[in-house]
XYZ file of C-alpha atoms in Angstrom:
595
model
C 52.336 87.737 177.569
C 54.142 84.611 178.492
C 54.255 81.831 175.959
C 55.179 78.163 176.540
C 56.382 76.220 173.541
C 56.220 72.425 173.114
C 58.056 70.488 170.314
C 55.948 68.083 168.436
C 58.387 65.112 168.094
C 57.259 61.932 169.790
C 59.564 59.741 171.840
C 60.743 56.479 170.337
C 59.585 53.479 172.288
C 56.441 54.965 173.999
C 53.353 52.840 174.217
C 51.168 52.942 171.108
C 47.453 52.337 171.593
C 45.586 50.660 168.756
C 43.275 52.839 166.786
C 40.501 50.374 166.490
C 37.244 51.773 165.066
C 37.776 55.070 166.732
C 38.509 58.021 164.589
C 39.376 60.517 167.204
C 41.060 63.490 165.519
C 44.582 64.715 165.821
C 42.534 67.806 166.310
C 39.034 67.120 165.031
C 40.453 65.190 162.125
C 39.945 61.879 160.304
C 42.075 58.925 159.264
C 44.158 59.749 156.251
C 44.010 56.727 153.833
C 45.622 58.651 150.840
C 48.498 61.051 150.459
C 51.322 58.266 150.448
C 53.909 61.006 150.036
C 53.353 62.098 153.682
C 55.609 59.563 155.574
C 56.368 58.391 159.006
C 59.921 59.366 159.977
C 61.815 57.224 162.600
C 64.975 58.892 164.296
C 66.540 56.215 166.456
C 68.740 58.930 167.977
C 65.740 61.245 168.654
C 62.086 60.639 168.089
C 59.290 59.871 165.664
C 58.067 62.523 163.337
C 56.281 63.234 159.974
C 57.793 64.081 156.688
C 56.857 64.583 153.028
C 58.465 63.267 149.819
C 59.099 66.478 147.741
C 61.305 64.868 145.145
C 62.076 61.178 144.247
C 64.937 61.105 146.695
C 64.173 64.027 148.974
C 62.058 64.217 152.200
C 61.120 67.540 153.709
C 60.668 67.591 157.576
C 61.531 69.719 160.676
C 65.131 70.273 161.796
C 64.442 69.133 165.413
C 63.219 65.852 163.919
C 66.669 64.962 162.744
C 68.540 66.069 165.906
C 71.003 63.636 167.443
C 69.475 63.332 170.889
C 69.936 66.630 172.796
C 73.155 67.574 171.035
C 73.119 70.581 168.625
C 73.849 68.364 165.622
C 72.127 66.065 163.172
C 71.781 62.450 163.742
C 73.816 60.095 161.461
C 72.002 59.109 158.364
C 71.953 55.432 159.288
C 69.895 56.315 162.339
C 66.925 57.426 160.239
C 64.259 55.408 158.391
C 61.407 56.673 156.249
C 58.216 54.558 156.291
C 55.274 54.707 153.837
C 51.846 53.595 155.012
C 48.807 54.691 157.051
C 50.418 53.649 160.412
C 53.771 52.707 161.794
C 52.964 49.041 162.155
C 51.806 48.336 158.592
C 53.905 50.247 156.186
C 54.078 49.457 152.540
C 57.622 50.706 151.748
C 60.674 51.606 153.685
C 63.638 53.989 152.507
C 67.134 54.370 154.012
C 68.626 57.776 154.309
C 71.895 58.653 152.543
C 72.309 62.177 153.824
C 70.811 64.498 156.545
C 70.885 68.240 155.797
C 69.514 70.532 158.633
C 68.888 74.113 157.562
C 71.600 76.589 158.660
C 70.769 78.189 161.963
C 70.104 77.487 165.594
C 68.613 74.212 167.012
C 66.224 75.997 169.527
C 63.606 77.481 167.178
C 64.510 81.010 167.912
C 65.518 81.961 164.402
C 62.831 80.252 162.402
C 65.101 77.667 160.944
C 63.310 74.489 161.956
C 63.568 72.917 158.495
C 65.557 69.924 157.290
C 65.756 67.650 154.271
C 66.702 64.069 153.871
C 68.380 62.708 150.685
C 67.159 59.083 150.334
C 69.484 56.167 149.231
C 67.033 55.261 146.469
C 64.195 56.859 144.675
C 60.740 56.602 146.245
C 57.953 55.319 144.190
C 55.429 57.811 145.575
C 54.540 60.879 143.663
C 56.260 63.860 145.298
C 54.154 66.738 146.735
C 54.775 70.235 145.055
C 56.160 73.041 147.166
C 55.259 76.631 147.407
C 57.764 79.379 148.057
C 55.295 82.270 147.730
C 54.715 84.656 150.626
C 52.484 82.960 153.165
C 50.743 86.286 153.779
C 48.110 85.143 151.319
C 47.220 82.194 153.568
C 46.025 84.317 156.528
C 42.388 83.573 157.182
C 42.403 80.772 154.691
C 41.852 77.081 155.320
C 44.824 74.783 155.161
C 45.296 70.866 155.428
C 47.344 69.320 158.206
C 48.660 65.681 157.873
C 50.637 63.840 160.490
C 51.353 60.651 162.382
C 51.132 62.466 165.764
C 49.285 61.880 168.939
C 45.438 62.157 168.910
C 43.542 63.775 171.874
C 42.550 60.264 172.855
C 46.279 59.408 173.400
C 47.095 57.128 170.454
C 49.826 57.921 167.919
C 51.759 56.531 164.907
C 48.591 56.530 162.626
C 48.170 59.061 159.791
C 45.385 61.604 160.462
C 44.405 64.731 158.613
C 42.344 67.798 159.490
C 41.547 71.245 157.997
C 42.034 74.479 160.062
C 42.523 78.195 159.598
C 45.667 80.215 159.329
C 45.790 82.923 161.987
C 48.984 84.974 161.269
C 52.721 85.160 160.680
C 55.693 86.147 162.819
C 59.458 85.492 162.874
C 59.304 82.876 160.013
C 56.473 80.887 161.456
C 52.930 80.402 160.246
C 50.569 80.325 163.250
C 47.395 78.189 163.090
C 44.303 77.065 164.972
C 44.826 73.896 167.177
C 45.609 71.210 164.505
C 48.792 69.298 165.365
C 50.109 67.259 168.340
C 53.202 65.346 169.407
C 54.619 63.268 166.416
C 53.229 65.737 163.818
C 56.436 67.722 163.713
C 57.726 67.988 160.077
C 54.391 67.357 158.665
C 53.150 69.522 155.829
C 50.988 72.638 155.897
C 49.237 72.084 152.611
C 47.496 75.174 151.090
C 44.192 75.336 149.216
C 45.994 74.701 145.963
C 47.667 71.480 147.233
C 51.308 72.792 147.699
C 53.396 72.633 150.851
C 54.077 76.052 152.586
C 55.509 74.925 155.830
C 56.495 72.109 158.165
C 54.967 71.527 161.678
C 57.186 72.811 164.311
C 55.566 73.297 167.813
C 52.341 74.026 169.811
C 52.248 76.806 172.426
C 50.290 78.279 175.223
C 49.471 81.986 175.356
C 48.773 81.852 179.105
C 52.148 80.419 180.215
C 50.840 76.996 181.191
C 51.870 73.783 179.507
C 50.289 73.581 176.023
C 47.760 70.719 175.637
C 47.352 68.670 172.505
C 43.911 69.409 171.080
C 43.476 72.955 172.544
C 46.884 74.587 172.000
C 47.407 76.538 168.700
C 50.349 75.466 166.523
C 53.115 76.864 164.371
C 54.532 75.822 161.030
C 58.050 76.892 160.009
C 57.595 78.640 156.689
C 59.806 77.187 153.893
C 59.850 80.425 151.877
C 63.284 81.551 153.098
C 64.775 78.075 152.524
C 64.080 77.792 148.793
C 67.828 77.700 147.807
C 68.608 75.260 150.589
C 65.742 72.880 149.608
C 66.244 73.124 145.831
C 69.973 72.558 146.149
C 69.162 69.259 147.863
C 66.737 68.255 145.205
C 69.256 69.062 142.438
C 72.070 67.201 144.355
C 69.715 64.176 144.454
C 69.530 64.092 140.688
C 66.087 65.643 140.195
C 65.111 68.652 138.203
C 63.885 71.729 139.940
C 61.199 73.570 137.907
C 61.858 77.267 137.280
C 60.792 79.798 134.653
C 62.199 78.785 131.313
C 65.210 80.902 130.237
C 67.204 80.890 127.004
C 70.225 79.065 128.518
C 70.265 75.666 126.794
C 68.809 74.167 130.116
C 65.342 72.593 130.672
C 64.484 75.044 133.374
C 60.856 74.175 133.756
C 61.450 70.395 133.688
C 59.050 69.700 130.976
C 61.441 67.791 128.743
C 62.035 70.591 126.285
C 64.882 73.115 126.160
C 64.555 76.816 125.532
C 61.058 76.638 124.131
C 60.006 80.009 122.868
C 63.559 81.185 122.530
C 65.088 82.498 119.276
C 67.516 79.879 117.720
C 71.169 80.388 117.096
C 71.648 81.950 113.691
C 68.297 83.847 113.709
C 67.987 87.721 113.795
C 67.502 89.108 117.381
C 67.145 92.274 119.389
C 68.467 91.429 122.811
C 70.482 88.761 124.637
C 67.593 87.369 126.715
C 65.621 86.229 123.688
C 68.378 83.980 122.293
C 69.373 80.418 122.935
C 72.852 80.960 124.407
C 71.763 84.455 125.570
C 74.078 86.241 123.117
C 72.661 88.641 120.527
C 75.612 90.259 118.420
C 76.699 91.564 115.042
C 78.979 88.762 114.008
C 80.090 89.935 110.676
C 80.722 93.448 109.444
C 77.778 94.941 107.558
C 75.261 92.322 108.789
C 72.579 92.694 111.450
C 72.413 91.247 114.995
C 71.885 87.453 115.197
C 71.718 84.917 118.099
C 75.080 83.310 118.468
C 77.541 81.546 120.814
C 81.194 81.784 121.590
C 83.543 79.427 119.800
C 87.217 78.881 119.027
C 88.340 80.656 115.771
C 91.392 78.428 115.713
C 89.006 75.477 114.957
C 86.393 77.337 112.845
C 84.519 74.197 111.934
C 84.079 72.840 115.436
C 81.541 74.007 118.157
C 78.926 75.740 116.039
C 75.589 74.437 114.816
C 75.255 73.005 111.310
C 75.511 75.551 108.486
C 77.593 77.884 110.720
C 81.230 78.423 111.382
C 83.389 80.233 113.975
C 84.236 83.750 112.811
C 87.109 85.462 114.584
C 86.335 88.867 116.169
C 89.107 91.296 115.445
C 92.674 90.201 116.480
C 91.891 89.086 120.051
C 91.400 85.441 118.967
C 87.785 85.354 120.348
C 85.148 83.879 118.027
C 81.354 83.823 117.500
C 79.271 81.461 115.340
C 78.351 83.008 112.074
C 76.028 81.770 109.222
C 77.763 79.630 106.541
C 80.162 76.698 106.474
C 83.313 75.407 104.843
C 83.727 76.030 101.139
C 85.803 74.158 98.534
C 88.870 76.309 97.957
C 92.156 74.858 99.212
C 94.897 76.722 101.019
C 96.497 79.404 98.949
C 93.539 79.916 96.599
C 92.358 83.534 96.041
C 89.075 84.238 97.936
C 86.644 86.975 99.055
C 84.813 85.370 101.874
C 85.562 82.832 104.728
C 82.834 80.513 103.429
C 84.602 79.908 100.225
C 87.482 78.212 101.939
C 88.033 74.593 103.169
C 89.690 76.170 106.171
C 86.804 78.736 106.610
C 89.376 81.507 106.851
C 89.939 84.080 103.993
C 92.409 86.666 104.938
C 95.090 89.009 103.636
C 98.099 87.959 105.897
C 99.776 91.432 105.259
C 101.148 91.021 101.690
C 98.116 92.543 99.939
C 96.690 89.275 98.678
C 93.448 87.848 100.149
C 93.533 83.970 100.156
C 92.466 80.878 101.917
C 94.705 80.030 104.872
C 94.727 78.059 108.059
C 94.051 80.150 111.252
C 96.712 80.269 114.003
C 97.668 81.986 117.332
C 100.825 84.033 117.336
C 103.600 82.028 119.059
C 101.070 79.156 119.594
C 102.884 76.542 117.479
C 99.943 75.986 115.182
C 101.510 76.153 111.771
C 102.921 73.225 109.692
C 106.401 72.725 108.419
C 107.987 75.648 106.641
C 105.212 78.012 107.814
C 104.862 80.836 110.324
C 101.864 82.519 111.931
C 101.325 86.095 110.548
C 100.304 87.556 113.909
C 101.739 89.160 117.054
C 102.076 86.918 120.061
C 98.731 85.884 121.486
C 96.748 87.404 118.526
C 94.794 85.555 115.835
C 96.424 85.277 112.439
C 97.024 82.890 109.514
C 99.716 80.396 108.568
C 101.826 81.439 105.635
C 105.190 80.624 104.151
C 107.730 81.583 106.716
C 109.878 83.598 104.347
C 107.189 86.277 103.877
C 106.623 86.933 107.652
C 108.662 89.930 109.007
C 109.694 90.004 112.571
C 110.484 87.418 115.171
C 109.423 83.720 114.651
C 107.279 81.877 117.119
C 107.235 78.413 118.786
C 107.849 75.621 116.302
C 108.563 78.053 113.297
C 111.593 77.516 111.091
C 114.823 79.334 112.008
C 118.645 79.330 111.194
C 120.008 81.361 114.122
C 118.781 82.401 117.621
C 118.222 86.004 116.615
C 115.316 84.907 114.281
C 113.329 83.683 117.242
C 111.279 85.709 119.700
C 112.578 83.472 122.383
C 116.217 83.821 121.084
C 116.410 80.008 121.042
C 116.767 78.306 117.603
C 116.686 74.559 118.419
C 118.178 71.753 116.200
C 116.335 68.343 116.472
C 117.244 65.438 114.227
C 117.740 67.557 111.144
C 114.974 70.021 112.020
C 115.712 73.515 113.211
C 112.875 75.628 114.691
C 112.174 78.114 117.477
C 111.839 76.730 120.872
C 111.775 78.152 124.421
C 113.004 77.133 127.810
C 110.629 75.029 129.994
C 110.323 73.244 133.353
C 107.468 70.908 132.358
C 105.120 69.984 129.504
C 102.680 72.644 130.637
C 105.192 75.347 129.799
C 105.250 74.301 126.165
C 101.556 74.000 125.070
C 99.709 71.634 122.967
C 101.632 69.656 120.399
C 104.997 70.101 122.306
C 106.620 68.698 125.314
C 109.589 69.596 127.505
C 112.850 67.604 126.820
C 115.185 68.374 129.708
C 114.769 72.129 129.494
C 113.694 72.798 125.813
C 110.244 72.678 124.187
C 110.335 70.148 121.378
C 107.758 69.270 118.674
C 105.400 66.359 119.370
C 103.545 65.135 122.369
C 105.298 62.915 124.885
C 104.929 59.446 123.338
C 103.138 56.263 124.351
C 104.805 52.819 123.996
C 105.285 52.284 120.297
C 105.494 55.858 119.317
C 108.721 57.248 117.612
C 111.118 59.076 119.813
C 114.560 60.816 119.773
C 115.531 60.765 123.533
C 114.216 59.131 126.727
C 112.494 62.353 127.737
C 110.174 61.909 124.681
C 108.521 58.945 126.211
C 105.903 58.623 128.890
C 107.641 55.473 129.972
C 111.025 57.239 130.170
C 112.543 54.667 127.821
C 113.523 55.260 124.147
C 114.785 52.044 122.600
C 117.055 51.972 119.405
C 118.180 49.496 116.806
C 120.514 51.331 114.378
C 118.739 54.480 113.463
C 115.151 53.479 114.388
C 113.923 54.613 117.747
C 110.625 54.087 119.716
C 109.225 54.407 123.088
C 108.988 51.129 124.964
C 108.467 49.348 128.353
C 109.591 46.251 130.013
C 107.478 43.128 129.421
C 107.329 39.453 130.283
C 105.002 38.363 127.399
C 103.308 39.648 124.277
C 100.073 40.285 126.235
C 101.797 43.006 128.257
C 102.511 45.084 124.982
C 100.084 47.190 123.030
C 98.613 45.816 119.843
C 101.096 45.786 116.968
C 104.100 45.293 119.387
C 105.750 42.075 120.609
C 107.842 41.395 123.799
C 111.385 40.940 122.573
C 114.336 39.728 124.638
C 117.346 42.134 124.543
C 119.632 39.901 126.514
C 119.458 41.876 129.739
C 115.628 42.552 129.658
C 112.519 42.102 127.584
C 110.861 45.163 126.065
C 107.966 45.814 123.763
C 109.035 46.312 120.117
C 107.018 47.180 116.945
C 106.104 44.330 114.566
C 105.883 46.789 111.502
C 107.597 49.910 110.297
C 107.169 53.184 112.290
C 106.203 56.522 110.867
C 109.076 57.879 108.902
C 110.653 54.469 108.149
C 110.901 52.945 104.597
C 108.042 51.094 103.113
C 106.811 49.649 99.742
C 103.181 49.056 100.400
C 100.722 50.011 103.131
C 100.923 46.687 104.839
C 104.605 47.413 105.817
C 103.380 50.162 108.131
C 102.150 50.028 111.681
C 99.793 52.995 110.578
C 98.626 51.146 107.476
C 99.707 54.063 105.190
C 102.761 54.201 103.013
C 103.428 57.579 101.290
C 105.325 57.383 97.999
C 107.541 60.083 96.520
C 108.006 62.260 99.609
C 111.204 64.287 99.793
C 112.422 61.570 102.132
C 111.380 58.745 99.662
C 108.569 56.218 100.173
C 108.006 56.098 103.911
C 105.296 55.122 106.428
C 103.178 58.099 107.527
C 99.981 59.329 109.070
C 97.782 62.409 108.766
C 98.615 65.279 111.051
C 97.680 68.839 111.827
C 97.925 71.623 114.439
C 95.809 69.510 116.886
C 97.542 66.192 115.927
C 101.229 66.850 115.924
C 103.863 64.523 114.622
C 106.314 62.751 116.874
C 109.760 64.186 117.635
C 112.123 64.061 114.655
C 109.205 64.282 112.070
C 107.565 67.311 110.555
C 103.868 67.837 109.430
C 104.051 68.730 105.715
C 101.178 69.680 103.444
C 100.291 67.521 100.488
C 97.888 68.079 97.506
C 94.271 68.253 98.504
C 94.726 70.220 101.632
C 95.859 67.447 103.961
C 99.105 67.081 105.759
C 101.247 64.015 106.665
C 104.178 63.233 109.032
C 107.548 62.795 107.215
C 111.203 62.875 108.212
C 113.118 66.053 107.262
C 114.032 66.268 103.551
C 116.689 63.740 102.822
C 116.056 62.057 106.153
C 116.127 58.294 106.269
C 113.701 55.615 106.954
C 115.757 53.143 108.794
C 114.908 49.429 109.030
C 111.385 48.095 108.210
C 109.039 45.890 110.093
C 109.872 43.067 112.374
C 112.625 43.692 114.907
C 113.733 40.293 116.071
C 117.411 40.728 117.393
C 118.537 37.323 116.419
C 121.582 37.763 114.215
C 120.475 41.420 113.587
C 121.546 44.888 114.627
C 122.515 45.526 118.125
C 119.575 46.572 120.483
C 120.038 49.385 122.840
C 118.153 51.581 125.237
C 119.170 55.196 125.271
C 121.138 56.701 128.091
C 121.375 54.847 131.472
C 117.876 53.723 131.975
C 118.136 50.011 131.243
C 120.235 48.959 134.304
C 118.436 51.327 136.590
C 114.849 50.057 135.541
C 116.005 46.390 135.361
C 117.051 46.553 139.058
C 113.720 48.234 139.926
C 111.901 45.488 138.149
C 113.655 42.706 140.087
C 112.492 44.217 143.367
C 108.808 43.926 142.554
């Protein structure tokens, strides 16, 4: 049997006859005065077609409707317009197209991929039409609704008509129907009895081999079933929600505004993963039953879990799961029997036979404070204890006297502090709370302007300024407005730089108001000095150490016996000589003059 196929796109610029009072059918149809989501699609590089709004910013149509002339490619987005209304000459809204997406496949209809979507530049006001991705087999012999702006048997086009016909069969990804569509109806929807879209109009054909004629030739719609992923990806990329069966994955899968309805909440007893919010059903604590839980970081046991839960480490692998309970009231060092008794949410025997509250740490992770070491092998979860009770090699940042005490065989001296370091090429090789100074990992992050420093490499600006024994990261300036709050632009004689107005952390103070941090600590081993709170995730600047104080907190102080240096205000008039470390001043001053 010889079959002739005729695409249904209409040519742009052809004569359009007025409809008048005639209601001649597209094929035995009537004027469609509703369904505003079925739109008129203009392709200035191709022809006129029909489309349907299926999401606020997505229009579904046929692939050959978005073709760039005769070339096997899509027309540019700026060559397409979407018009809303009952005919092309009196539309009520116009939308521009941001992106054209033809379905993967051929451009000649042979592979059943005559599907395309348009992503609009702005959201349409019309209510989108729902899609059906079910098997179209159920439609055979059933009545469907066709809507389009195509040519009627009388010859007019560009006006929206509708008709109801019967589905005859399926083949090659196409849904074959009784005569229903004509030129210009391409891309229009096949609407099933339940009101959803099953396909887009593609072509009419002749079974005898002659030219198919509008009004008598049967038609074919490209089924959208195989293009679900393609269409839904465009809808999601446009910012809309794609309804799916609700799963317990912390996502509103069915787009009803509720998340995980019907799922077992975290912390409640469970039987299998699929029933839990977070999709994890586990035994979290020895001797307890299975509960719904989620993964967390045991090094920060009080973060990442719901209220009334904490992160319990699972063995020595440093993986964690949320468990019932929260922080207790016992401070570090207090005897305990359960994690939930401790402020740190970690009750453990570090290896000396005494179970007590301690801070969690990662072996060789640099997580412990001054005078402490992590009682754990490299990469394993452990607890911070006094360094003198830990046997074996010391890890990053832990105190040492000689190289042999360190796993890296590198004991580093830094402004009166000695601790285990390691070689590095950049900051990434050192980890959190450390940075790379030349080729050694040193304590503290690379500082911002105004932060304390020891060497130029400690500063993001590359400049560490000094007056006597006080040092800070600085930058060139021309006025106070170029310096961060709390710093002023000071003339050094050869250049002007940002200098702190008040005392830095580690410098002498009498009252809080003397300090840039607003906190003066009295009676430390270094005397009365400006300070700030610190911890494993908030490291002190180079040359300072994070030391525990009563109450479980820790503060930044100089090494025992270390000095504070000059206090606030750093005008150089008649004062100490002002220098910039190393050779950066003349080099950067020349660079500044070239700007």
